[in-house]
mmCIF file with all atom_site columns, C-alpha atoms in Angstrom:
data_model
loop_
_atom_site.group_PDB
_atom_site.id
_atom_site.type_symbol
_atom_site.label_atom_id
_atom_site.label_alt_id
_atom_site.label_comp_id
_atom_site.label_asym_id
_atom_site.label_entity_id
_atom_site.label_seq_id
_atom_site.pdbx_PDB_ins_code
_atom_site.Cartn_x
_atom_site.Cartn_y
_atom_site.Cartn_z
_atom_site.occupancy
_atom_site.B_iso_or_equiv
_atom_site.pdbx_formal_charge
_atom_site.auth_seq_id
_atom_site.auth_comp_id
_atom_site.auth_asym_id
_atom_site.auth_atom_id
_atom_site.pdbx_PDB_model_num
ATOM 1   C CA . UNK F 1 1   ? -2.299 9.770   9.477   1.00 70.00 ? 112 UNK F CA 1
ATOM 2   C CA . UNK F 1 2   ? -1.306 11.067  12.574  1.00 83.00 ? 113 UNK F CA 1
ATOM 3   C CA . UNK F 1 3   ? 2.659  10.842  13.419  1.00 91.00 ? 114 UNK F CA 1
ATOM 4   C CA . UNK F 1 4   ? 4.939  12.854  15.437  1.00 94.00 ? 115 UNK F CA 1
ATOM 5   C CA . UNK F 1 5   ? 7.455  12.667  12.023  1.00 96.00 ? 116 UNK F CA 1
ATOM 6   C CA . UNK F 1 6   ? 7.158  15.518  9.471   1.00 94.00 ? 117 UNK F CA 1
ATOM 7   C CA . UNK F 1 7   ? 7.338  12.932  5.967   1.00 97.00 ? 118 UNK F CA 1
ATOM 8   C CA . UNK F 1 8   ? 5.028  12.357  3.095   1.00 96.00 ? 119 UNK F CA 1
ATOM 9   C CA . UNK F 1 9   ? 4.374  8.526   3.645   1.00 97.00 ? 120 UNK F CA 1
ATOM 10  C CA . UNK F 1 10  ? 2.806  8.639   0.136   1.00 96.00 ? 121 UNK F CA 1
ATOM 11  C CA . UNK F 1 11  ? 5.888  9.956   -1.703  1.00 97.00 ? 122 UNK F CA 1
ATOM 12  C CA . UNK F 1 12  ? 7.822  6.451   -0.450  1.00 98.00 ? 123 UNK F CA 1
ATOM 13  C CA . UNK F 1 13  ? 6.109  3.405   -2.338  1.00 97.00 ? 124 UNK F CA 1
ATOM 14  C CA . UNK F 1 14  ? 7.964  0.689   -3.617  1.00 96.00 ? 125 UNK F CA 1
ATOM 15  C CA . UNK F 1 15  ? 7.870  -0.566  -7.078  1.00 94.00 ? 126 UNK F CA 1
ATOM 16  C CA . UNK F 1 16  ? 10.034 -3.919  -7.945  1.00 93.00 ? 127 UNK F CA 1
ATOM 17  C CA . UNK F 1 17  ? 12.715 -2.260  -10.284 1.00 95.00 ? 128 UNK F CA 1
ATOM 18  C CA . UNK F 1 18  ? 13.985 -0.165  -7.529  1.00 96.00 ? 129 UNK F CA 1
ATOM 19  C CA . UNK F 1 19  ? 15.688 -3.777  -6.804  1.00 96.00 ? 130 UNK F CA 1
ATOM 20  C CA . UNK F 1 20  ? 18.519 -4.923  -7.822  1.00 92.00 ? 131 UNK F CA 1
ATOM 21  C CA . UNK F 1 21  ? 17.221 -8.445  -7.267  1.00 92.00 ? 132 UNK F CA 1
ATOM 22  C CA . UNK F 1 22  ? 13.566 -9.154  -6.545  1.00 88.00 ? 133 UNK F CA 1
ATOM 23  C CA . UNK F 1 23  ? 12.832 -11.097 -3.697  1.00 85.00 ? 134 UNK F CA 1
ATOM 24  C CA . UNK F 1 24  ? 9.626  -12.052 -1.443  1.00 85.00 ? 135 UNK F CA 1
ATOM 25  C CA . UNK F 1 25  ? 12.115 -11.864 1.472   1.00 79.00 ? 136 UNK F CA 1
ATOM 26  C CA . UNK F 1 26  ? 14.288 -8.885  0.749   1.00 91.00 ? 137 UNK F CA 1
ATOM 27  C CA . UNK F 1 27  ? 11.691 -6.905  -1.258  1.00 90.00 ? 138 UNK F CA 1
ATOM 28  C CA . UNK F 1 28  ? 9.102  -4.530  -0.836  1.00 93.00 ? 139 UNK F CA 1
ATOM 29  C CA . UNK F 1 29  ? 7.050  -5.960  1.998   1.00 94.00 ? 140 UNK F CA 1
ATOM 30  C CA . UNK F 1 30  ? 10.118 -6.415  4.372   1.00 95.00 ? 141 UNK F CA 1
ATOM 31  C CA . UNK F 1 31  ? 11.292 -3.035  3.119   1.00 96.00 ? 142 UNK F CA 1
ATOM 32  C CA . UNK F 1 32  ? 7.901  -1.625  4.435   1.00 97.00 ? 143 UNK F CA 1
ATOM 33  C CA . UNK F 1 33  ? 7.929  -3.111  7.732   1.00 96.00 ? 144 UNK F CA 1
ATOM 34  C CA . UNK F 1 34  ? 11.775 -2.449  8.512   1.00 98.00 ? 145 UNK F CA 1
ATOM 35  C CA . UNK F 1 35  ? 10.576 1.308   7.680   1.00 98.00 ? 146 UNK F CA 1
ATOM 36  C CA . UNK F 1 36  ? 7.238  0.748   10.031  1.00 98.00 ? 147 UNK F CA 1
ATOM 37  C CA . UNK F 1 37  ? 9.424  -0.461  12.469  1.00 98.00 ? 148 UNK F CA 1
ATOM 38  C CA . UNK F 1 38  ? 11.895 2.033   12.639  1.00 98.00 ? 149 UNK F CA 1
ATOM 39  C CA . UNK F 1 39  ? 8.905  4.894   13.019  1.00 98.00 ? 150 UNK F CA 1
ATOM 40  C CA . UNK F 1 40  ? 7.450  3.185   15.781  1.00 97.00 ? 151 UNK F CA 1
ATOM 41  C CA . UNK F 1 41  ? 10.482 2.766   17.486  1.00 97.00 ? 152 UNK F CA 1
ATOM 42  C CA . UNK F 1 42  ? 11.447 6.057   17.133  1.00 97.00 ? 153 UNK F CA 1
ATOM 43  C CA . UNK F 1 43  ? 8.310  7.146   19.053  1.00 96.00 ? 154 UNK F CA 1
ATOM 44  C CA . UNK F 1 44  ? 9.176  4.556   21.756  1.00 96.00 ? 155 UNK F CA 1
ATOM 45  C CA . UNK F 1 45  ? 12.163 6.040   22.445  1.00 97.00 ? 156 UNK F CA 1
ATOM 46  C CA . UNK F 1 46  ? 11.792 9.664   21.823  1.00 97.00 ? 157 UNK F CA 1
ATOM 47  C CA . UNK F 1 47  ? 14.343 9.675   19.391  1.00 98.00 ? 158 UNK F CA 1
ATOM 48  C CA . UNK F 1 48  ? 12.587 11.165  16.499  1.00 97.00 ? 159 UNK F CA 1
ATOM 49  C CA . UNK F 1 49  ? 15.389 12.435  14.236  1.00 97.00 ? 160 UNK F CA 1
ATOM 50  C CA . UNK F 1 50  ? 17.129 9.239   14.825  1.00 98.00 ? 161 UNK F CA 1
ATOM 51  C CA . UNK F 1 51  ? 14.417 7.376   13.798  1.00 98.00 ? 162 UNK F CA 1
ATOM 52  C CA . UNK F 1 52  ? 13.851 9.849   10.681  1.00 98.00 ? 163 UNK F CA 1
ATOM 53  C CA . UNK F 1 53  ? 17.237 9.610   9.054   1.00 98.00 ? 164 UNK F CA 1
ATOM 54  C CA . UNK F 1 54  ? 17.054 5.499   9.942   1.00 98.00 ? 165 UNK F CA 1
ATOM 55  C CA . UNK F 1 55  ? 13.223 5.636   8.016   1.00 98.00 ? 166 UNK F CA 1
ATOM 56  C CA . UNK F 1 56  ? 14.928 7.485   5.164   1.00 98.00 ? 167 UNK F CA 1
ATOM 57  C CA . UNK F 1 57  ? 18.154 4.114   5.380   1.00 98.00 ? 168 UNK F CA 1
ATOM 58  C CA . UNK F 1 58  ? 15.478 1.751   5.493   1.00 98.00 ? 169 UNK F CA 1
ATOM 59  C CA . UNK F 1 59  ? 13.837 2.947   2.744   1.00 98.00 ? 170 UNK F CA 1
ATOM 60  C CA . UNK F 1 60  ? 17.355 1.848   0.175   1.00 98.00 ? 171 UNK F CA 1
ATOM 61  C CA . UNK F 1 61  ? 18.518 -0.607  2.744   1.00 97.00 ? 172 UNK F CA 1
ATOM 62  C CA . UNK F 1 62  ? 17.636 -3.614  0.618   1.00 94.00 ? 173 UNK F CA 1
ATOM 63  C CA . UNK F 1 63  ? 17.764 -2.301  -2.879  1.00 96.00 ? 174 UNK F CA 1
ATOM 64  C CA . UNK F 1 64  ? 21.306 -3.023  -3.908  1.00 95.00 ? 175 UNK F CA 1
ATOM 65  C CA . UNK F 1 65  ? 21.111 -6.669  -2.674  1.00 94.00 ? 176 UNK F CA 1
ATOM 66  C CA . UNK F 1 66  ? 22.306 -9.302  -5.768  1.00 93.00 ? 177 UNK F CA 1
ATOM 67  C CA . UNK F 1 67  ? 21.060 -12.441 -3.874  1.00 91.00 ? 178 UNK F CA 1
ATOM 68  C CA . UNK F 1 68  ? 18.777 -13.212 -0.817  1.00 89.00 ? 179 UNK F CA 1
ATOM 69  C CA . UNK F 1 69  ? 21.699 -15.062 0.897   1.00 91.00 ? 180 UNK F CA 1
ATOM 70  C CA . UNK F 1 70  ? 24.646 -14.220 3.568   1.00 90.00 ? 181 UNK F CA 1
ATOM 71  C CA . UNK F 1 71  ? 25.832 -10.620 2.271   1.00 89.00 ? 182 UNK F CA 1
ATOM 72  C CA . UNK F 1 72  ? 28.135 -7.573  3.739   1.00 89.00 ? 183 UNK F CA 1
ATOM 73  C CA . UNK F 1 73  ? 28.205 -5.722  0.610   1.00 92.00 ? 184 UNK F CA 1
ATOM 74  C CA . UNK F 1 74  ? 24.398 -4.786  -0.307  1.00 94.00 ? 185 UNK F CA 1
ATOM 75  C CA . UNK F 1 75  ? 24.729 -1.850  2.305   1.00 94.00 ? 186 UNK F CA 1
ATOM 76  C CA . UNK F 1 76  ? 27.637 -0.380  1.569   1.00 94.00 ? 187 UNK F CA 1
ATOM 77  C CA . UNK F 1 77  ? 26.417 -0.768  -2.370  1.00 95.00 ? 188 UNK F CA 1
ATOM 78  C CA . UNK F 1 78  ? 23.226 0.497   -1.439  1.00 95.00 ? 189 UNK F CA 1
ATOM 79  C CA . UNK F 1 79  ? 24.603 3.576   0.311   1.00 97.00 ? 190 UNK F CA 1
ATOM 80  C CA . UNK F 1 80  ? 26.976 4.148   -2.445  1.00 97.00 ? 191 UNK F CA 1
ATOM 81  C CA . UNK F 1 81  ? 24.564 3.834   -5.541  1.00 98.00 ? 192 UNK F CA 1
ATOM 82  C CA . UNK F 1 82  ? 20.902 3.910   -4.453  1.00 98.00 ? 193 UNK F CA 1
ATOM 83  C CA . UNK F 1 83  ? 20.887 6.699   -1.668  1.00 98.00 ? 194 UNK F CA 1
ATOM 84  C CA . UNK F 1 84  ? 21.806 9.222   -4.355  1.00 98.00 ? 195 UNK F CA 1
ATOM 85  C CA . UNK F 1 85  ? 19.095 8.757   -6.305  1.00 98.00 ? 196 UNK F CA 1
ATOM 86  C CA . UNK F 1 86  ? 16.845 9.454   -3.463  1.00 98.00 ? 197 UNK F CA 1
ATOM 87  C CA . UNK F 1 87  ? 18.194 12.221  -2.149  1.00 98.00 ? 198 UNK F CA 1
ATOM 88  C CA . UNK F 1 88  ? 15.920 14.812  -3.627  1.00 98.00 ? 199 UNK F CA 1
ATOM 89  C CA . UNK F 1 89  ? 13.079 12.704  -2.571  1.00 98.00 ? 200 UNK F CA 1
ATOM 90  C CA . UNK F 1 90  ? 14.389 12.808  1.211   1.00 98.00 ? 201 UNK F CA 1
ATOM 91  C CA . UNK F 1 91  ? 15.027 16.710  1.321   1.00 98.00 ? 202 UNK F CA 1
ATOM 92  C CA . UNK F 1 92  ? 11.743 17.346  0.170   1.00 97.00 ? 203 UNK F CA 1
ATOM 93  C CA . UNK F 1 93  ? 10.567 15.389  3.182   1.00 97.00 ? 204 UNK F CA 1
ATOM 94  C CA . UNK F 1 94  ? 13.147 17.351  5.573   1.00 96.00 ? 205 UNK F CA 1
ATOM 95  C CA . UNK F 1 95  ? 16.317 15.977  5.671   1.00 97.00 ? 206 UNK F CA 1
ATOM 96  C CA . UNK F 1 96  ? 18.862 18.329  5.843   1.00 97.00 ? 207 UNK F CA 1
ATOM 97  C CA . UNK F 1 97  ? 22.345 18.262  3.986   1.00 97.00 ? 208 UNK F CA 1
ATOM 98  C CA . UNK F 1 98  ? 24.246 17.146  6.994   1.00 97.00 ? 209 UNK F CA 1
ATOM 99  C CA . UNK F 1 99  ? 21.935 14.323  7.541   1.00 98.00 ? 210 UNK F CA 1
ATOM 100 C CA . UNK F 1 100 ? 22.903 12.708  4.196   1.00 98.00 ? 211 UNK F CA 1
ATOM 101 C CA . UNK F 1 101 ? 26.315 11.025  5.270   1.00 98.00 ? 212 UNK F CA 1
ATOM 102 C CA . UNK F 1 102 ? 23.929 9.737   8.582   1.00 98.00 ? 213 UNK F CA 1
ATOM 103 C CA . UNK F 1 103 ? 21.792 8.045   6.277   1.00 98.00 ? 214 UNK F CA 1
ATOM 104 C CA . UNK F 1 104 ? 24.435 6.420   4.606   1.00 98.00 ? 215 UNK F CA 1
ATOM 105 C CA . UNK F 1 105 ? 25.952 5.188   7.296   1.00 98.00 ? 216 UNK F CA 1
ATOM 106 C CA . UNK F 1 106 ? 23.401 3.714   8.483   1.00 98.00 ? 217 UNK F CA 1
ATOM 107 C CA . UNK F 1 107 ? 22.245 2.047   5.422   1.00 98.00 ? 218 UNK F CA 1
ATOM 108 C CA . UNK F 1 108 ? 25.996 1.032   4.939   1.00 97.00 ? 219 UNK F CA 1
ATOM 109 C CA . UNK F 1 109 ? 26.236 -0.326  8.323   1.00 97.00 ? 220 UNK F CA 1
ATOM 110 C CA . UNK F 1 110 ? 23.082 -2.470  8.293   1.00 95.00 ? 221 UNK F CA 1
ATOM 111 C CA . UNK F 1 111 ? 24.676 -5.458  6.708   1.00 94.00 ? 222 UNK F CA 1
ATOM 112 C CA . UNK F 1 112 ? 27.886 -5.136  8.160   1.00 92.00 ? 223 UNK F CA 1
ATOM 113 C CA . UNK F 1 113 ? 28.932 -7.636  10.596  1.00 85.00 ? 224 UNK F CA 1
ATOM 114 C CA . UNK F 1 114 ? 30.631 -5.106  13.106  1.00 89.00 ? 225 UNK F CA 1
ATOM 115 C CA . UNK F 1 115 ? 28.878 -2.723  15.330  1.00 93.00 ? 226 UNK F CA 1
ATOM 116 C CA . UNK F 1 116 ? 29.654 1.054   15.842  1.00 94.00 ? 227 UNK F CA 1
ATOM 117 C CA . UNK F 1 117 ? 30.765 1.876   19.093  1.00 95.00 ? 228 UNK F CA 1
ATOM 118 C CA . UNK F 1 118 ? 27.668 3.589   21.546  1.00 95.00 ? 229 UNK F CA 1
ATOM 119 C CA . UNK F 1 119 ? 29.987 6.825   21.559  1.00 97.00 ? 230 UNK F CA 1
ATOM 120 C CA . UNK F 1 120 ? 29.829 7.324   18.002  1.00 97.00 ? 231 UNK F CA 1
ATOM 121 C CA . UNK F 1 121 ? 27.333 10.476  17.283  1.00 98.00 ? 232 UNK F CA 1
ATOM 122 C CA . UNK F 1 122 ? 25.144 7.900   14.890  1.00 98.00 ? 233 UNK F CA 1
ATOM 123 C CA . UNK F 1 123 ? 25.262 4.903   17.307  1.00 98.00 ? 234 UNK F CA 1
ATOM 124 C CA . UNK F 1 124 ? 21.499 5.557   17.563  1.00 98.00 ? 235 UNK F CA 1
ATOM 125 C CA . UNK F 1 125 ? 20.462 6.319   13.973  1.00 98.00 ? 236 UNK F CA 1
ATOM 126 C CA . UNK F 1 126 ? 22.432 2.821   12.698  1.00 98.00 ? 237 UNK F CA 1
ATOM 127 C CA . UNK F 1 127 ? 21.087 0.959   15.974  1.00 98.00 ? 238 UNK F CA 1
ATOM 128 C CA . UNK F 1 128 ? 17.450 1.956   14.935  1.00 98.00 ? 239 UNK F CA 1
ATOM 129 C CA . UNK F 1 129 ? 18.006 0.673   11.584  1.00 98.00 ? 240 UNK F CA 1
ATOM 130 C CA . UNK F 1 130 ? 19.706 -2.600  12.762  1.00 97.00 ? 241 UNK F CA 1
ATOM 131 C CA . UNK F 1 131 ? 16.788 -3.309  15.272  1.00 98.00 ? 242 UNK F CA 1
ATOM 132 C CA . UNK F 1 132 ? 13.772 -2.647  13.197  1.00 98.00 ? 243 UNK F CA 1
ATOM 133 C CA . UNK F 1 133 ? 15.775 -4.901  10.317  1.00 97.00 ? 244 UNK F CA 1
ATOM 134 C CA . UNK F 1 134 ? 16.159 -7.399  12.606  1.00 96.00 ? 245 UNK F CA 1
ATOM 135 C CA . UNK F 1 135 ? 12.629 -7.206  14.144  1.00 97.00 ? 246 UNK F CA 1
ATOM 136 C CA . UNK F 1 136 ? 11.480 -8.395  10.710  1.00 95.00 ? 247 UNK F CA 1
ATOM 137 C CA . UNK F 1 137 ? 13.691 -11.655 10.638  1.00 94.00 ? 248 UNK F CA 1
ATOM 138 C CA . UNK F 1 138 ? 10.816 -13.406 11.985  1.00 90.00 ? 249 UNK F CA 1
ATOM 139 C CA . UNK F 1 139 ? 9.697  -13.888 8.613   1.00 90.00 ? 250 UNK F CA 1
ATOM 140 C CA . UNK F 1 140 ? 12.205 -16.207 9.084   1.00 87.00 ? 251 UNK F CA 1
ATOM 141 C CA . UNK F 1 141 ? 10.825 -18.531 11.510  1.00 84.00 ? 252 UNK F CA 1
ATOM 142 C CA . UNK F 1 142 ? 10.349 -19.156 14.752  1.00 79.00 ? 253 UNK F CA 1
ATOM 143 C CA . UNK F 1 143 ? 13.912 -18.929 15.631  1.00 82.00 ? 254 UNK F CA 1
ATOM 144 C CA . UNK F 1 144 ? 15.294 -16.339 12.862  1.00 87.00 ? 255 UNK F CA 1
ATOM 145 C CA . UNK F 1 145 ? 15.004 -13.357 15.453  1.00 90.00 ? 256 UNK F CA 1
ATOM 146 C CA . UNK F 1 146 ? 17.458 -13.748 18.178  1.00 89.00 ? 257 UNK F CA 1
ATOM 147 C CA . UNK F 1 147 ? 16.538 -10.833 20.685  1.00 94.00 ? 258 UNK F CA 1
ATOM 148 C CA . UNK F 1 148 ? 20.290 -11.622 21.942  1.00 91.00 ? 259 UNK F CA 1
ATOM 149 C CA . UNK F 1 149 ? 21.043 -9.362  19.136  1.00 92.00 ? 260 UNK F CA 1
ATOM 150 C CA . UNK F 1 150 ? 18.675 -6.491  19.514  1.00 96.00 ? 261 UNK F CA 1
ATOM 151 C CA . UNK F 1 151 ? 20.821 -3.531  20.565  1.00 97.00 ? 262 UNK F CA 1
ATOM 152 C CA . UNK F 1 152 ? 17.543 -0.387  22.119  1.00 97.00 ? 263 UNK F CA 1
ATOM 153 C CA . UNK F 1 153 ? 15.568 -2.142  24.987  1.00 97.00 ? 264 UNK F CA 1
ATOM 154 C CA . UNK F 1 154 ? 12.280 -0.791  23.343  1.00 97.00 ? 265 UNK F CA 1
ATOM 155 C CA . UNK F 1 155 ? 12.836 -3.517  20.296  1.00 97.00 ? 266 UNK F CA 1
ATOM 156 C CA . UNK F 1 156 ? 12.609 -6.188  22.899  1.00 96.00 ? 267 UNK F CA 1
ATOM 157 C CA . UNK F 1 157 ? 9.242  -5.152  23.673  1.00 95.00 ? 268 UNK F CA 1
ATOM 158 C CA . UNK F 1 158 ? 8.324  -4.845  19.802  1.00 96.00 ? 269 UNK F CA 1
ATOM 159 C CA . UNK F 1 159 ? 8.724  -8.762  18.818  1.00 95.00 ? 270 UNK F CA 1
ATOM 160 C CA . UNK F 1 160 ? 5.272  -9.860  19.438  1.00 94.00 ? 271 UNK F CA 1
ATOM 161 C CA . UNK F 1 161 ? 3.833  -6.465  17.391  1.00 96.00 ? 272 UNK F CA 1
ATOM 162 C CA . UNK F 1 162 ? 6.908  -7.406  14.413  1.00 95.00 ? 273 UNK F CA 1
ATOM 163 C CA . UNK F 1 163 ? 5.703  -11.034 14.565  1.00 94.00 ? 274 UNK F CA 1
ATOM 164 C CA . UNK F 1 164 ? 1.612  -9.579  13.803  1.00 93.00 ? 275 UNK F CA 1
ATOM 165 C CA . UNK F 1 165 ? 2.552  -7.189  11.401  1.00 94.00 ? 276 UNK F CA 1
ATOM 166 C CA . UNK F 1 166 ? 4.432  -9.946  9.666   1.00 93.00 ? 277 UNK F CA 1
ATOM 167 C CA . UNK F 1 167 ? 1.484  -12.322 9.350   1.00 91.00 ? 278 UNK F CA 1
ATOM 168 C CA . UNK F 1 168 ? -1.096 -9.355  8.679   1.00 90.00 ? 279 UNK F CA 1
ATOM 169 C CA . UNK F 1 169 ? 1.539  -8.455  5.875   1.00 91.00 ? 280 UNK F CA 1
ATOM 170 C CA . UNK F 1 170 ? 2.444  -11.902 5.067   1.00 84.00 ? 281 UNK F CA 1
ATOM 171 C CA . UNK F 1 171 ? -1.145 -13.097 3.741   1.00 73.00 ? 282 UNK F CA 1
ATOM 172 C CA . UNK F 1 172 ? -2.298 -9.620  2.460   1.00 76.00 ? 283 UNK F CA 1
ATOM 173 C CA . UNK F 1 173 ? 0.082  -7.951  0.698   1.00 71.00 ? 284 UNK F CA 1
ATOM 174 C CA . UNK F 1 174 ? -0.336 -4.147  0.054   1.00 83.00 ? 285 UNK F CA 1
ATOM 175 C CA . UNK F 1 175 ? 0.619  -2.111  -2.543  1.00 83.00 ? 286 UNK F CA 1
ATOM 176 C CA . UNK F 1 176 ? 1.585  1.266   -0.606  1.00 94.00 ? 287 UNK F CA 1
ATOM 177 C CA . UNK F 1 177 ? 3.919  2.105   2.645   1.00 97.00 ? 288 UNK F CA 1
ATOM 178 C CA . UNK F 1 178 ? 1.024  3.974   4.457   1.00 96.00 ? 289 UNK F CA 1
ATOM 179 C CA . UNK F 1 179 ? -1.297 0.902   4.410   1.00 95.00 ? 290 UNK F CA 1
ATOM 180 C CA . UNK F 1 180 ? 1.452  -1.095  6.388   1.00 95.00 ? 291 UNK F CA 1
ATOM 181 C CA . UNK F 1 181 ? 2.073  1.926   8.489   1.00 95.00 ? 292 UNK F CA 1
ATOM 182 C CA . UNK F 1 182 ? -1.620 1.711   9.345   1.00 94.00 ? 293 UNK F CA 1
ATOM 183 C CA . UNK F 1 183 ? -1.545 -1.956  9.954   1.00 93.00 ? 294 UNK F CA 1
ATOM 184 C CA . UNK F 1 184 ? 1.569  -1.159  12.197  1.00 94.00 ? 295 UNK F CA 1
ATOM 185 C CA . UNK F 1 185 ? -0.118 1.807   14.514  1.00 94.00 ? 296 UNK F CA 1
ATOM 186 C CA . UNK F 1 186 ? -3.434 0.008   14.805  1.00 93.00 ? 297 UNK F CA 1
ATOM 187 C CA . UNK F 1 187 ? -1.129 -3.340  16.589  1.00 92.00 ? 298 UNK F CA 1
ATOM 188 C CA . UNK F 1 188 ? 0.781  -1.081  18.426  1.00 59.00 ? 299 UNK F CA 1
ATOM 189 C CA . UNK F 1 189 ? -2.743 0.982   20.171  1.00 52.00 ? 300 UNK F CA 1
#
C-alpha cells in the first residue's frame, strides 16, 4: 500500500478482547476509521509525525471504555493501562521513546471535555486525534457531527469522505485495518 507513513498496517488488527466493553459503536470498526482518518489527514496537512503518534492514540483510544455512553475517563484509562501494552508494538513501527508521553496525551485528551491550548508543542498531535474521532460521529446520524467542533480546516473538507467510509464500513464489515485503509484512499482519489 502506498503511504507517505513508515508503519506495518498489518501488525494493527483489532480483535474484540482488546475491549474493555464491546460495542458496534465504540469497537473495532470506528477504531479503524478514527485511525484511517487520522492518516489521511495527516497527508492533508503535511503533518506526518503528528498524524503518526495520533494513528498510534487512535489505535487504544477506545479500548478502556466501560460503557458506550457520555464518558471523560476512558482516555485517561486508556492512556494509563492500554498504551503500555502496546508500546513494543509501536516502536517496532518507529516511534521513538520521547514520542510515548505524545501518544498518551493524546489518547488521554480525546475524551476530555477541555481543549489544549494551540501553543502547546502537541496541540497538533491531540487535534488530529480529536478531528478524525469526531469525523466518525456520523455514525451517529445526520446531526451527530457538528463541524462547529472540528478544530484543522482540512477535517472540514473530510465529512463527505468520513460519511462514505462510514456506510462502505457500515454494511461490510472487515476483518483487518488495511482493508479500511484501502476503502479510505480509494474515496479520497
Amino acid at each position: 500500500m502506498n503511504t507517505p507513513y513508515h508503519i506495518s498496517f498489518n501488525q494493527f488488527n483489532l480483535r474484540e478482547e482488546q475491549f474493555d466493553h464491546v460495542s458496534n459503536l465504540h469497537g473495532t470498526m470506528h477504531t479503524y476509521r478514527v485511525m484511517s482518518h487520522v492518516l489521511l489527514l495527516g497527508m492533508r496537512t503535511g503533518a506526518l509525525s503528528e498524524a503518526s503518534s495520533a494513528f498510534f492514540a487512535a489505535y487504544v483510544h477506545d479500548m478502556a471504555r466501560k460503557h458506550d455512553g457520555y464518558c471523560t475517563q476512558h482516555g485517561p484509562d486508556a492512556a494509563n493501562y492500554k498504551l503500555p501494552e502496546y508500546i513494543s508494538l509501536f516502536t517496532e513501527n518507529g516511534v521513538s521513546a520521547a514520542d510515548i508521553p505524545v501518544i498518551g496525551k493524546a489518547v488521554a485528551y480525546h475524551s476530555l471535555g477541555k481543549e489544549l491550548s494551540r501553543n502547546d508543542p502537541d496541540w497538533l498531535t491531540v487535534a488530529l486525534l480529536k478531528d478524525a474521532d469526531a469525523l466518525d460521529r456520523i455514525r451517529l446520524g445526520e446531526n451527530g457531527l457538528n463541524p462547529a467542533y472540528l478544530r484543522i480546516p482540512e477535517s472540514h473538507l473530510m465529512i463527505e469522505h468520513a460519511r462514505s467510509l462510514y456506510f462502505l464500513t457500515f454494511n461490510s464489515p472487515v476483518d483487518d485495518f488495511e482493508t479500511v485503509l484501502k476503502l479510505a484512499l480509494s474515496i479520497n482519489q
